[in-house]
Coordinates of C-alpha atoms in Angstrom, one line a residue:
M1 CA -188.1 -27.3 0.0
E2 CA -189.5 -30.3 -2.2
E3 CA -186.8 -32.5 -0.7
L4 CA -187.7 -31.4 2.9
F5 CA -191.5 -31.9 2.3
S6 CA -191.0 -35.5 0.8
S7 CA -188.9 -36.4 3.6
V8 CA -191.7 -35.5 6.0
L9 CA -194.2 -37.5 4.1
V10 CA -192.0 -40.5 4.3
Q11 CA -191.4 -40.1 8.0
K12 CA -195.3 -39.8 8.5
F13 CA -195.6 -43.1 6.5
L14 CA -193.0 -44.8 8.9
L15 CA -194.7 -43.3 11.8
N16 CA -198.2 -44.9 10.7
I17 CA -196.5 -48.3 10.4
Y18 CA -194.9 -47.7 13.7
T19 CA -198.3 -46.8 15.3
H20 CA -200.1 -49.6 13.7
S21 CA -197.6 -52.0 15.2
R22 CA -198.3 -50.7 18.7
V23 CA -201.9 -51.5 18.4
K24 CA -201.2 -55.2 18.1
K25 CA -198.4 -55.7 20.7
N26 CA -199.5 -57.8 23.7
T27 CA -196.5 -60.2 24.1
H28 CA -192.8 -60.1 24.9
L29 CA -191.9 -60.9 21.3
Q30 CA -194.2 -58.0 20.0
T31 CA -192.6 -55.7 22.6
Y32 CA -189.2 -56.5 21.2
Q33 CA -190.5 -55.9 17.6
D34 CA -191.9 -52.6 18.8
E35 CA -188.6 -51.6 20.2
Y36 CA -187.0 -52.6 16.9
L37 CA -189.4 -50.6 14.9
T38 CA -188.6 -47.5 17.1
I39 CA -185.0 -47.7 16.3
I40 CA -185.7 -48.1 12.6
F41 CA -188.1 -45.0 12.9
M42 CA -185.4 -42.8 14.7
N43 CA -182.8 -43.9 12.3
S44 CA -184.8 -43.3 9.2
K45 CA -185.8 -39.9 10.6
K46 CA -182.1 -39.0 11.0
L47 CA -181.2 -40.2 7.7
F48 CA -183.9 -38.2 5.8
L49 CA -183.1 -35.1 7.9
F50 CA -179.5 -35.4 6.8
V51 CA -180.3 -36.0 3.1
S52 CA -182.7 -33.0 3.2
V53 CA -180.4 -30.6 4.8
L54 CA -177.5 -31.8 2.6
I55 CA -179.4 -31.5 -0.7
S56 CA -180.7 -27.9 0.5
S57 CA -177.2 -27.0 1.4
L58 CA -175.8 -28.0 -2.1
N59 CA -178.6 -26.3 -4.0
S60 CA -177.7 -23.0 -2.1
F61 CA -173.9 -23.6 -2.7
A62 CA -174.4 -24.2 -6.4
A63 CA -176.4 -21.0 -6.8
D64 CA -173.2 -19.0 -6.5
S65 CA -171.8 -19.3 -10.2
S66 CA -168.3 -19.1 -9.0
V67 CA -168.4 -22.6 -7.0
G68 CA -170.1 -25.8 -7.7
Y69 CA -170.2 -29.5 -7.0
Q70 CA -170.6 -32.8 -8.9
L71 CA -172.3 -35.8 -7.5
Y72 CA -170.7 -39.3 -8.3
G73 CA -170.9 -42.9 -7.2
F74 CA -172.2 -46.3 -8.1
V75 CA -174.8 -49.0 -6.9
R76 CA -172.9 -52.2 -6.4
N77 CA -173.8 -55.8 -5.6
D78 CA -171.2 -58.6 -5.1
F79 CA -171.7 -62.3 -4.7
Y80 CA -168.7 -64.6 -3.7
I81 CA -168.0 -68.2 -2.7
N82 CA -164.9 -69.5 -0.9
S83 CA -163.7 -72.9 -0.4
R84 CA -162.5 -72.3 3.1
Q85 CA -162.5 -69.7 5.9
N86 CA -160.5 -66.6 5.4
V87 CA -159.1 -63.4 7.2
E88 CA -161.5 -60.9 5.8
A89 CA -163.5 -57.5 6.4
L90 CA -167.0 -56.4 5.4
D91 CA -168.6 -59.7 6.0
G92 CA -166.2 -61.5 3.7
L93 CA -166.6 -59.1 0.9
F94 CA -163.2 -57.9 1.3
N95 CA -161.0 -61.0 1.2
I96 CA -157.4 -61.0 2.4
F97 CA -155.9 -64.5 2.9
P98 CA -156.8 -67.9 4.0
K99 CA -156.8 -69.1 7.6
P100 CA -154.4 -71.9 8.7
V101 CA -155.3 -75.5 9.6
S102 CA -157.0 -75.4 13.0
L103 CA -158.0 -78.9 14.3
N104 CA -160.7 -79.6 16.7
A105 CA -161.1 -82.4 19.2
V106 CA -161.9 -85.0 16.7
G107 CA -159.1 -83.8 14.3
K108 CA -161.3 -82.0 11.8
D109 CA -160.0 -78.8 10.2
I110 CA -162.6 -76.1 11.4
N111 CA -161.3 -73.6 8.8
A112 CA -161.9 -75.9 5.8
V113 CA -165.5 -74.9 5.6
P114 CA -166.9 -73.2 2.5
N115 CA -169.1 -70.1 2.5
A116 CA -171.0 -67.8 0.2
E117 CA -172.7 -64.5 0.5
M118 CA -174.4 -61.6 -1.5
L119 CA -173.8 -57.9 -0.4
S120 CA -174.6 -54.5 -1.6
V121 CA -172.7 -52.6 1.0
A122 CA -169.8 -51.3 -1.2
T123 CA -172.4 -49.1 -2.9
R124 CA -170.8 -45.6 -3.0
L125 CA -171.6 -42.0 -3.2
G126 CA -169.3 -38.8 -3.3
F127 CA -169.3 -35.1 -3.9
D128 CA -166.6 -33.0 -5.6
F129 CA -166.7 -29.3 -4.7
R130 CA -165.0 -26.4 -6.4
G131 CA -164.6 -23.2 -4.9
T132 CA -163.3 -19.6 -5.1
P133 CA -159.5 -19.2 -5.2
I134 CA -157.9 -19.2 -1.9
L135 CA -154.5 -17.4 -1.3
G136 CA -154.1 -17.4 -5.0
A137 CA -154.7 -21.1 -5.4
K138 CA -157.5 -23.0 -7.0
S139 CA -159.6 -24.6 -4.2
T140 CA -161.4 -28.1 -4.3
A141 CA -162.8 -30.6 -1.8
K142 CA -164.1 -34.0 -1.6
I143 CA -166.6 -36.0 0.5
E144 CA -166.9 -39.7 -0.2
F145 CA -168.7 -42.4 1.8
D146 CA -170.3 -46.0 1.4
F147 CA -172.5 -48.3 3.5
A148 CA -169.8 -50.8 4.6
G149 CA -169.8 -49.6 8.4
I150 CA -166.7 -50.0 10.7
S151 CA -165.3 -53.4 12.3
S152 CA -168.3 -55.7 12.6
S153 CA -171.0 -52.9 12.4
Y154 CA -171.9 -53.3 8.8
Y155 CA -174.4 -51.7 6.7
L156 CA -173.8 -48.1 8.3
I157 CA -172.6 -45.0 6.6
R158 CA -168.8 -45.0 6.5
I159 CA -166.6 -41.9 5.7
R160 CA -163.9 -43.1 3.0
Q161 CA -162.5 -39.5 1.8
A162 CA -162.9 -36.0 3.2
F163 CA -160.3 -33.5 2.3
L164 CA -159.8 -30.1 0.8
K165 CA -157.2 -29.3 -1.7
L166 CA -155.2 -26.1 -2.7
N167 CA -153.5 -26.0 -6.2
W168 CA -151.0 -23.3 -7.3
D169 CA -149.1 -23.5 -10.5
K170 CA -146.4 -25.9 -9.3
T171 CA -147.5 -26.9 -5.8
E172 CA -150.4 -28.9 -4.3
L173 CA -151.5 -29.0 -0.6
L174 CA -154.0 -31.6 0.6
V175 CA -155.5 -31.7 4.2
G176 CA -158.0 -34.4 5.2
Q177 CA -158.5 -38.1 4.9
T178 CA -157.5 -39.8 1.7
W179 CA -155.6 -42.7 0.3
H180 CA -152.2 -43.2 2.0
P181 CA -149.2 -42.5 -0.3
L182 CA -148.2 -46.1 -0.3
F183 CA -151.5 -47.0 -1.9
G184 CA -150.3 -44.6 -4.6
S185 CA -151.2 -43.8 -8.1
V186 CA -150.5 -47.3 -9.4
L187 CA -153.2 -49.9 -8.3
P188 CA -154.5 -53.2 -10.0
T189 CA -157.4 -53.1 -12.4
I190 CA -159.6 -56.0 -11.1
P191 CA -163.2 -56.6 -10.1
S192 CA -162.5 -57.6 -6.5
L193 CA -163.0 -54.9 -3.9
N194 CA -159.9 -55.7 -2.2
T195 CA -157.7 -54.1 -4.9
G196 CA -155.1 -56.6 -4.6
S197 CA -154.8 -56.7 -0.7
P198 CA -152.6 -58.0 1.0
F199 CA -150.0 -57.6 -1.7
Q200 CA -151.0 -54.0 -2.4
P201 CA -151.0 -51.6 0.6
F202 CA -154.6 -50.7 1.4
N203 CA -155.0 -47.7 3.7
R204 CA -156.8 -44.3 3.9
S205 CA -155.5 -42.0 6.5
P206 CA -156.1 -38.5 7.9
Q207 CA -152.8 -36.4 6.5
L208 CA -151.3 -33.4 5.3
R209 CA -149.7 -33.8 2.0
V210 CA -147.5 -31.5 -0.3
K211 CA -146.9 -32.1 -3.9
R212 CA -144.3 -30.1 -5.7
M213 CA -143.7 -30.2 -9.5
L214 CA -139.9 -30.3 -10.0
T215 CA -140.4 -30.5 -14.0
N216 CA -143.5 -31.1 -16.2
E217 CA -143.3 -34.8 -15.6
L218 CA -141.6 -35.2 -12.2
S219 CA -143.0 -34.3 -8.8
L220 CA -141.8 -34.5 -5.2
I221 CA -144.3 -35.8 -2.7
G222 CA -144.3 -35.4 1.2
S223 CA -146.9 -36.2 3.7
V224 CA -147.4 -36.8 7.4
N225 CA -150.1 -39.3 8.2
Y226 CA -152.1 -40.5 11.1
Q227 CA -154.3 -43.4 11.9
M228 CA -158.1 -43.7 12.1
Q229 CA -159.7 -46.8 10.2
Y230 CA -156.6 -48.4 9.3
M231 CA -154.6 -49.0 12.6
S232 CA -151.4 -50.9 13.7
Q233 CA -151.8 -54.1 15.9
G234 CA -150.7 -54.5 19.5
P235 CA -151.4 -55.7 22.8
L236 CA -154.6 -53.6 22.7
G237 CA -155.5 -55.1 19.3
A238 CA -155.9 -52.7 16.3
S239 CA -155.7 -49.4 17.9
P240 CA -154.5 -45.8 16.7
S241 CA -153.1 -45.4 20.2
Y242 CA -149.7 -46.7 19.5
L243 CA -149.0 -44.0 16.9
K244 CA -150.8 -41.4 19.0
S245 CA -148.8 -42.0 22.2
A246 CA -145.5 -41.9 20.0
L247 CA -146.4 -38.2 19.2
L248 CA -144.6 -38.6 15.8
P249 CA -146.8 -39.1 12.7
D250 CA -146.2 -41.4 10.1
I251 CA -143.9 -39.8 7.4
F252 CA -143.7 -40.5 3.6
L253 CA -141.5 -39.0 1.0
G254 CA -141.4 -39.8 -2.7
L255 CA -140.8 -39.1 -6.2
E256 CA -143.2 -39.8 -9.1
S257 CA -142.9 -39.4 -12.9
K258 CA -146.0 -39.0 -15.1
S259 CA -146.0 -39.1 -18.9
K260 CA -148.6 -39.8 -21.5
H261 CA -148.3 -43.6 -21.2
W262 CA -146.2 -44.1 -18.1
I263 CA -146.4 -43.6 -14.3
S264 CA -143.3 -44.5 -12.2
G265 CA -142.3 -43.8 -8.8
V266 CA -140.4 -44.7 -5.7
G267 CA -141.1 -43.8 -1.8
F268 CA -140.0 -44.2 1.6
D269 CA -142.2 -44.5 4.7
T270 CA -141.5 -44.6 8.4
K271 CA -143.5 -44.6 11.5
T272 CA -142.9 -44.9 15.3
L273 CA -145.2 -46.7 17.7
K274 CA -145.2 -46.6 21.4
I275 CA -146.3 -49.9 22.9
N276 CA -146.7 -49.8 26.7
D277 CA -143.2 -48.0 27.7
A278 CA -141.4 -49.0 24.6
S279 CA -140.9 -47.4 21.3
L280 CA -140.7 -49.2 17.9
T281 CA -139.6 -47.6 14.6
S282 CA -140.5 -49.1 11.2
G283 CA -139.3 -48.3 7.7
S284 CA -140.7 -49.2 4.2
A285 CA -139.7 -48.6 0.6
V286 CA -142.0 -49.0 -2.4
A287 CA -141.4 -48.8 -6.3
Y288 CA -144.0 -48.9 -8.9
T289 CA -144.6 -48.5 -12.5
Q290 CA -147.4 -48.9 -15.1
Y291 CA -147.8 -48.5 -18.8
V292 CA -151.3 -47.8 -20.4
D293 CA -151.7 -47.4 -24.0
N294 CA -155.0 -47.9 -26.0
K295 CA -156.3 -51.3 -24.8
L296 CA -153.3 -52.5 -22.9
Q297 CA -152.5 -52.0 -19.2
I298 CA -149.3 -53.2 -17.6
K299 CA -148.9 -52.5 -13.8
A300 CA -146.4 -53.7 -11.2
K301 CA -145.5 -52.6 -7.8
A302 CA -142.9 -53.9 -5.0
I303 CA -142.8 -53.2 -1.3
Y304 CA -140.2 -53.9 1.2
G305 CA -141.8 -53.3 4.5
Q306 CA -141.8 -53.5 8.3
N307 CA -144.7 -53.7 10.4
L308 CA -147.4 -52.8 7.6
S309 CA -150.5 -54.2 9.5
D310 CA -152.0 -50.9 9.2
H311 CA -151.9 -51.3 5.5
L312 CA -153.8 -54.9 5.6
M313 CA -150.3 -56.7 4.8
I314 CA -148.8 -59.4 6.4
G315 CA -146.1 -59.0 9.2
G316 CA -145.9 -56.9 12.1
Y317 CA -143.5 -57.1 15.2
G318 CA -142.5 -59.3 18.3
I319 CA -141.0 -59.1 21.7
S320 CA -137.3 -59.5 21.6
N321 CA -135.0 -60.8 24.4
Q322 CA -132.2 -58.5 23.6
S323 CA -132.4 -56.1 26.5
T324 CA -129.8 -55.5 29.1
T325 CA -132.1 -53.8 31.5
N326 CA -135.0 -56.2 31.5
E327 CA -137.2 -53.8 29.6
I328 CA -139.5 -55.0 26.7
V329 CA -137.8 -54.7 23.4
Y330 CA -139.7 -55.0 20.0
T331 CA -138.3 -56.1 16.8
N332 CA -140.0 -55.8 13.3
F333 CA -140.9 -58.5 10.9
N334 CA -139.3 -57.7 7.4
T335 CA -141.7 -58.5 4.5
L336 CA -141.3 -58.4 0.8
S337 CA -144.5 -58.3 -1.3
S338 CA -144.9 -57.5 -5.1
W339 CA -147.6 -57.8 -7.7
L340 CA -148.1 -57.9 -11.5
N341 CA -151.4 -56.9 -13.4
I342 CA -152.0 -57.1 -17.1
V343 CA -155.4 -56.2 -18.6
Y344 CA -156.2 -55.9 -22.3
G345 CA -159.4 -54.5 -23.7
T346 CA -161.9 -51.7 -23.3
K347 CA -165.7 -52.7 -23.6
V348 CA -164.6 -56.3 -22.8
Q349 CA -161.5 -56.5 -20.6
A350 CA -159.7 -59.6 -19.7
G351 CA -156.8 -59.6 -17.3
I352 CA -154.9 -61.4 -14.6
F353 CA -153.5 -60.5 -11.2
M354 CA -150.5 -62.2 -9.6
G355 CA -149.0 -61.5 -6.2
I356 CA -146.6 -62.8 -3.9
S357 CA -145.5 -61.9 -0.2
Q358 CA -142.5 -63.5 1.6
N359 CA -141.8 -63.1 5.3
L360 CA -138.0 -62.4 5.7
G361 CA -137.9 -62.8 9.5
T362 CA -136.8 -60.4 12.3
N363 CA -133.5 -58.4 12.7
K364 CA -133.4 -59.3 16.5
T365 CA -134.1 -62.7 18.2
L366 CA -137.5 -63.3 19.6
N367 CA -138.0 -64.0 23.2
I368 CA -139.5 -67.3 24.4
D369 CA -141.5 -67.0 27.6
A370 CA -142.0 -69.6 30.4
A371 CA -144.8 -71.2 28.4
K372 CA -142.5 -71.7 25.6
K373 CA -144.3 -69.2 23.3
I374 CA -143.4 -66.2 21.3
T375 CA -145.4 -62.9 21.6
A376 CA -146.0 -61.1 18.3
Y377 CA -148.5 -59.0 16.7
G378 CA -149.7 -58.4 13.2
Y379 CA -151.4 -60.2 10.3
G380 CA -150.3 -63.9 9.7
F381 CA -149.5 -64.7 13.2
Y382 CA -151.8 -66.9 15.6
A383 CA -150.8 -66.7 19.2
D384 CA -152.6 -69.7 20.6
S385 CA -151.1 -72.1 17.9
Q386 CA -148.0 -70.3 17.4
Q387 CA -148.5 -70.6 13.6
L388 CA -146.9 -68.0 11.3
M389 CA -147.3 -67.2 7.8
D390 CA -144.2 -67.4 5.8
R391 CA -145.2 -67.1 2.2
L392 CA -148.4 -66.1 0.4
F393 CA -149.2 -66.0 -3.3
R394 CA -152.2 -65.3 -5.6
V395 CA -153.1 -66.0 -9.2
A396 CA -156.6 -64.3 -10.1
P397 CA -157.8 -64.1 -13.7
H398 CA -160.9 -61.9 -14.5
I399 CA -163.1 -60.6 -17.2
T400 CA -165.4 -57.6 -17.2
Y401 CA -167.9 -56.0 -19.5
N402 CA -168.0 -52.3 -19.4
L403 CA -170.4 -49.8 -20.7
S404 CA -170.6 -45.9 -19.8
N405 CA -172.7 -46.4 -16.7
F406 CA -172.8 -50.4 -16.2
K407 CA -170.1 -52.9 -15.3
L408 CA -170.3 -56.6 -15.0
G409 CA -167.2 -58.6 -13.5
F410 CA -166.3 -62.1 -12.9
E411 CA -163.0 -63.2 -11.1
Y412 CA -161.5 -66.5 -10.0
E413 CA -159.0 -66.2 -7.2
L414 CA -156.5 -68.9 -6.1
T415 CA -154.7 -67.8 -3.0
S416 CA -152.2 -70.1 -1.2
A417 CA -150.5 -69.5 2.2
N418 CA -147.7 -71.4 3.7
Y419 CA -147.8 -71.7 7.5
G420 CA -145.5 -73.2 10.1
R421 CA -144.4 -72.9 13.8
I422 CA -142.6 -69.7 14.5
Q423 CA -139.0 -69.6 15.4
R424 CA -136.7 -67.3 17.3
K425 CA -135.6 -65.6 14.1
G426 CA -139.1 -64.9 12.8
R427 CA -139.2 -67.7 10.4
I428 CA -141.1 -71.0 10.5
E429 CA -140.4 -74.9 10.6
N430 CA -142.8 -77.8 9.8
S431 CA -144.6 -75.9 7.1
S432 CA -147.9 -76.7 5.5
T433 CA -150.0 -75.1 2.6
V434 CA -153.6 -74.0 2.8
T435 CA -155.5 -72.8 -0.4
N436 CA -158.6 -70.8 -0.8
H437 CA -160.5 -71.0 -4.2
R438 CA -162.8 -67.9 -4.5
A439 CA -165.1 -67.0 -7.2
T440 CA -166.5 -63.5 -7.4
A441 CA -169.3 -61.8 -9.5
T442 CA -170.0 -58.0 -9.3
I443 CA -172.4 -55.8 -11.1
S444 CA -172.4 -52.0 -10.8
Y445 CA -174.6 -49.1 -12.0
I446 CA -172.2 -46.1 -12.3
F447 CA -173.4 -42.4 -12.0

């Protein structure tokens, strides 16, 4: 009741500001400001109502001694500076790789322009719920969101994870949105929000996942996954429609071993897209390991993949000319990516991340149209200039200072990309290299 009363007071305060602004409006500019304040007021009202209802519901939920919840999250601020333009997300906070040389009419590279920004949109809030047993299984659930928005609409609440989980003695069932199994249990320990992307798969998907313990340390993992926020590329741009139209989900199967200091695993993933009237099936394999003991962390992962643009990785697919019926046939780009991460320390941690991705070309010959151009879709290909990324590597040392509820991190990131004109076998010629130097500082209050 107190929360609802407080929200009403704040709404009245906003309404007073809004009413006061109306008294003074007599120009076109003031009318625009009035409309803007109206939007702020309405959104604030909705937000306060949402928070009030949520807190009241949680208090009622926690009144039952057999169930409960835990609030967690952090307030995070990031500052970054780049030496050139990059393929990125979240207004540059999520850095992926440097853009190629693009010359204007006077021969100047328009991508060789530095930029800097400070943002707080990575701030995160989550709830872990525990409930009464269901069908003899322990029941839990999670809701997690941040303020990073979707696409170019930043600073809006965005769902990250939302799932329920049932745990029996040796079997776990998860239904909902969470990290794709290719993201996995092993990921780099670095300050950067990109978590090693595009060398590390990065994808949260709606899914149904089953984990079965074969021994005390070895488990079998199987899942069917769909696309929502992280989508495949194609003629319509990034869209979940290609997977939806194929009817079949993305399918993953893996084995994982966990002991006191080690986690190791392998996995296989396949998905089928329907692009216009043609179908394309892609396959990927992953292997990973990590060793953690006291102050030392050593982690590594390798992925041989096809068409992993939905994981923010380089590569995709293109149109092949190998059709005897004049129908469009697509062929995958094959890519090999790997990374190594070494970290030492606890209160003060120093570490380094190293990653490399290599384009291995296509299995079928790509088609060249009447304009002498190749059509392809995915990260690292530029249709207008016909430039394709062939190789990418990164070296990123970092240092962080950690307390129980505070973290301060600094990272320098050198990322170099090798571009050239695409050829019919999916490789390049006349290559050139561009490099981005990036410095990042991040500070977080953790609760």
